[in-house]
Amino acid sequence: MLLATTQFEDFDQFIEIFTTKGADKRAQYGCKGVQVFRDPVEDDRIWAVFDWDPQGWQNFVSDPEVPPIMREAGHKGKPAAALLVGSYHA
């Protein structure tokens, strides 16, 4: 699992590209799915929990075809992945 966040210009444009071209490209690198959450404070931010291993993520962000897809989606910058510090029981 991997948690990442990004900001975007327009939500509808972002989600259209994220769920089509972005999904196809993520699948090439082993992503099995994603849950997307809209930030409750920042209207232009989403948080995404990917079913993806770290190496697949690194390969994805290194692909030269990814930046044009992100520009088309309206990303304001590069997505940032959060560092997992542990898993705990309730």
Tab-separated table of C-alpha atoms in Angstrom:
chain	number	residue	atom	x	y	z
A	1	MET	CA	0.000	0.000	0.000
A	2	LEU	CA	1.114	3.530	-0.709
A	3	LEU	CA	-0.394	6.867	0.381
A	4	ALA	CA	0.127	9.880	-1.860
A	5	THR	CA	-1.269	13.385	-2.160
A	6	THR	CA	-1.469	15.897	-4.968
A	7	GLN	CA	-3.094	19.194	-5.830
A	8	PHE	CA	-4.925	19.939	-9.061
A	9	GLU	CA	-6.407	22.844	-11.025
A	10	ASP	CA	-9.885	21.408	-11.759
A	11	PHE	CA	-11.331	18.327	-10.043
A	12	ASP	CA	-13.437	17.121	-12.984
A	13	GLN	CA	-10.492	17.315	-15.403
A	14	PHE	CA	-8.197	15.682	-12.865
A	15	ILE	CA	-10.498	12.736	-12.142
A	16	GLU	CA	-11.237	12.190	-15.859
A	17	ILE	CA	-7.532	11.733	-16.678
A	18	PHE	CA	-6.735	9.967	-13.380
A	19	THR	CA	-9.358	7.286	-14.073
A	20	THR	CA	-8.460	6.760	-17.745
A	21	LYS	CA	-4.954	7.572	-19.024
A	22	GLY	CA	-3.520	7.631	-15.513
A	23	ALA	CA	-5.128	4.293	-14.605
A	24	ASP	CA	-3.794	2.651	-17.768
A	25	LYS	CA	-0.264	3.899	-17.055
A	26	ARG	CA	-0.416	2.867	-13.367
A	27	ALA	CA	-1.568	-0.622	-14.369
A	28	GLN	CA	1.546	-0.982	-16.562
A	29	TYR	CA	3.588	-0.754	-13.360
A	30	GLY	CA	1.567	-3.162	-11.261
A	31	CYS	CA	-0.910	-0.885	-9.497
A	32	LYS	CA	-3.896	-3.040	-8.521
A	33	GLY	CA	-6.257	-0.229	-7.556
A	34	VAL	CA	-6.671	3.022	-5.659
A	35	GLN	CA	-9.016	4.686	-3.205
A	36	VAL	CA	-9.228	8.462	-3.627
A	37	PHE	CA	-10.210	10.873	-0.854
A	38	ARG	CA	-10.975	14.575	-1.269
A	39	ASP	CA	-9.175	16.686	1.322
A	40	PRO	CA	-11.674	18.184	3.813
A	41	VAL	CA	-9.738	21.447	4.142
A	42	GLU	CA	-8.030	22.061	0.796
A	43	ASP	CA	-10.523	21.953	-2.110
A	44	ASP	CA	-7.756	21.389	-4.640
A	45	ARG	CA	-6.147	18.355	-2.945
A	46	ILE	CA	-6.800	14.616	-2.999
A	47	TRP	CA	-5.257	11.801	-0.988
A	48	ALA	CA	-4.915	8.421	-2.684
A	49	VAL	CA	-4.262	5.002	-1.162
A	50	PHE	CA	-2.761	2.803	-3.866
A	51	ASP	CA	-2.564	-0.974	-3.833
A	52	TRP	CA	0.957	-0.781	-5.199
A	53	ASP	CA	4.445	-1.804	-4.184
A	54	PRO	CA	7.185	0.840	-3.774
A	55	GLN	CA	9.192	-0.382	-6.777
A	56	GLY	CA	6.162	-0.117	-9.065
A	57	TRP	CA	5.577	3.439	-7.816
A	58	GLN	CA	9.228	4.364	-8.483
A	59	ASN	CA	9.064	2.914	-11.983
A	60	PHE	CA	5.832	4.834	-12.645
A	61	VAL	CA	7.176	8.208	-11.508
A	62	SER	CA	10.358	7.618	-13.558
A	63	ASP	CA	8.448	6.948	-16.799
A	64	PRO	CA	8.934	9.886	-19.217
A	65	GLU	CA	5.332	9.458	-20.454
A	66	VAL	CA	3.925	10.272	-16.989
A	67	PRO	CA	4.623	14.054	-16.784
A	68	PRO	CA	2.505	14.875	-19.877
A	69	ILE	CA	-0.373	12.830	-18.432
A	70	MET	CA	-0.057	14.739	-15.150
A	71	ARG	CA	-0.009	18.076	-16.974
A	72	GLU	CA	-3.156	17.091	-18.857
A	73	ALA	CA	-4.798	16.155	-15.545
A	74	GLY	CA	-3.929	19.589	-14.160
A	75	HIS	CA	-1.566	18.613	-11.365
A	76	LYS	CA	-0.139	21.708	-9.664
A	77	GLY	CA	3.085	19.860	-8.834
A	78	LYS	CA	4.481	16.392	-8.376
A	79	PRO	CA	2.513	13.964	-6.203
A	80	ALA	CA	4.140	13.313	-2.833
A	81	ALA	CA	4.186	9.832	-1.311
A	82	ALA	CA	3.967	9.473	2.459
A	83	LEU	CA	6.482	7.329	4.306
A	84	LEU	CA	4.906	4.350	6.104
A	85	VAL	CA	6.141	4.286	9.685
A	86	GLY	CA	4.264	1.215	10.906
A	87	SER	CA	1.076	-0.846	11.053
A	88	TYR	CA	-0.720	-1.269	14.362
A	89	HIS	CA	-3.727	-3.100	15.764
A	90	ALA	CA	-6.731	-1.120	16.972
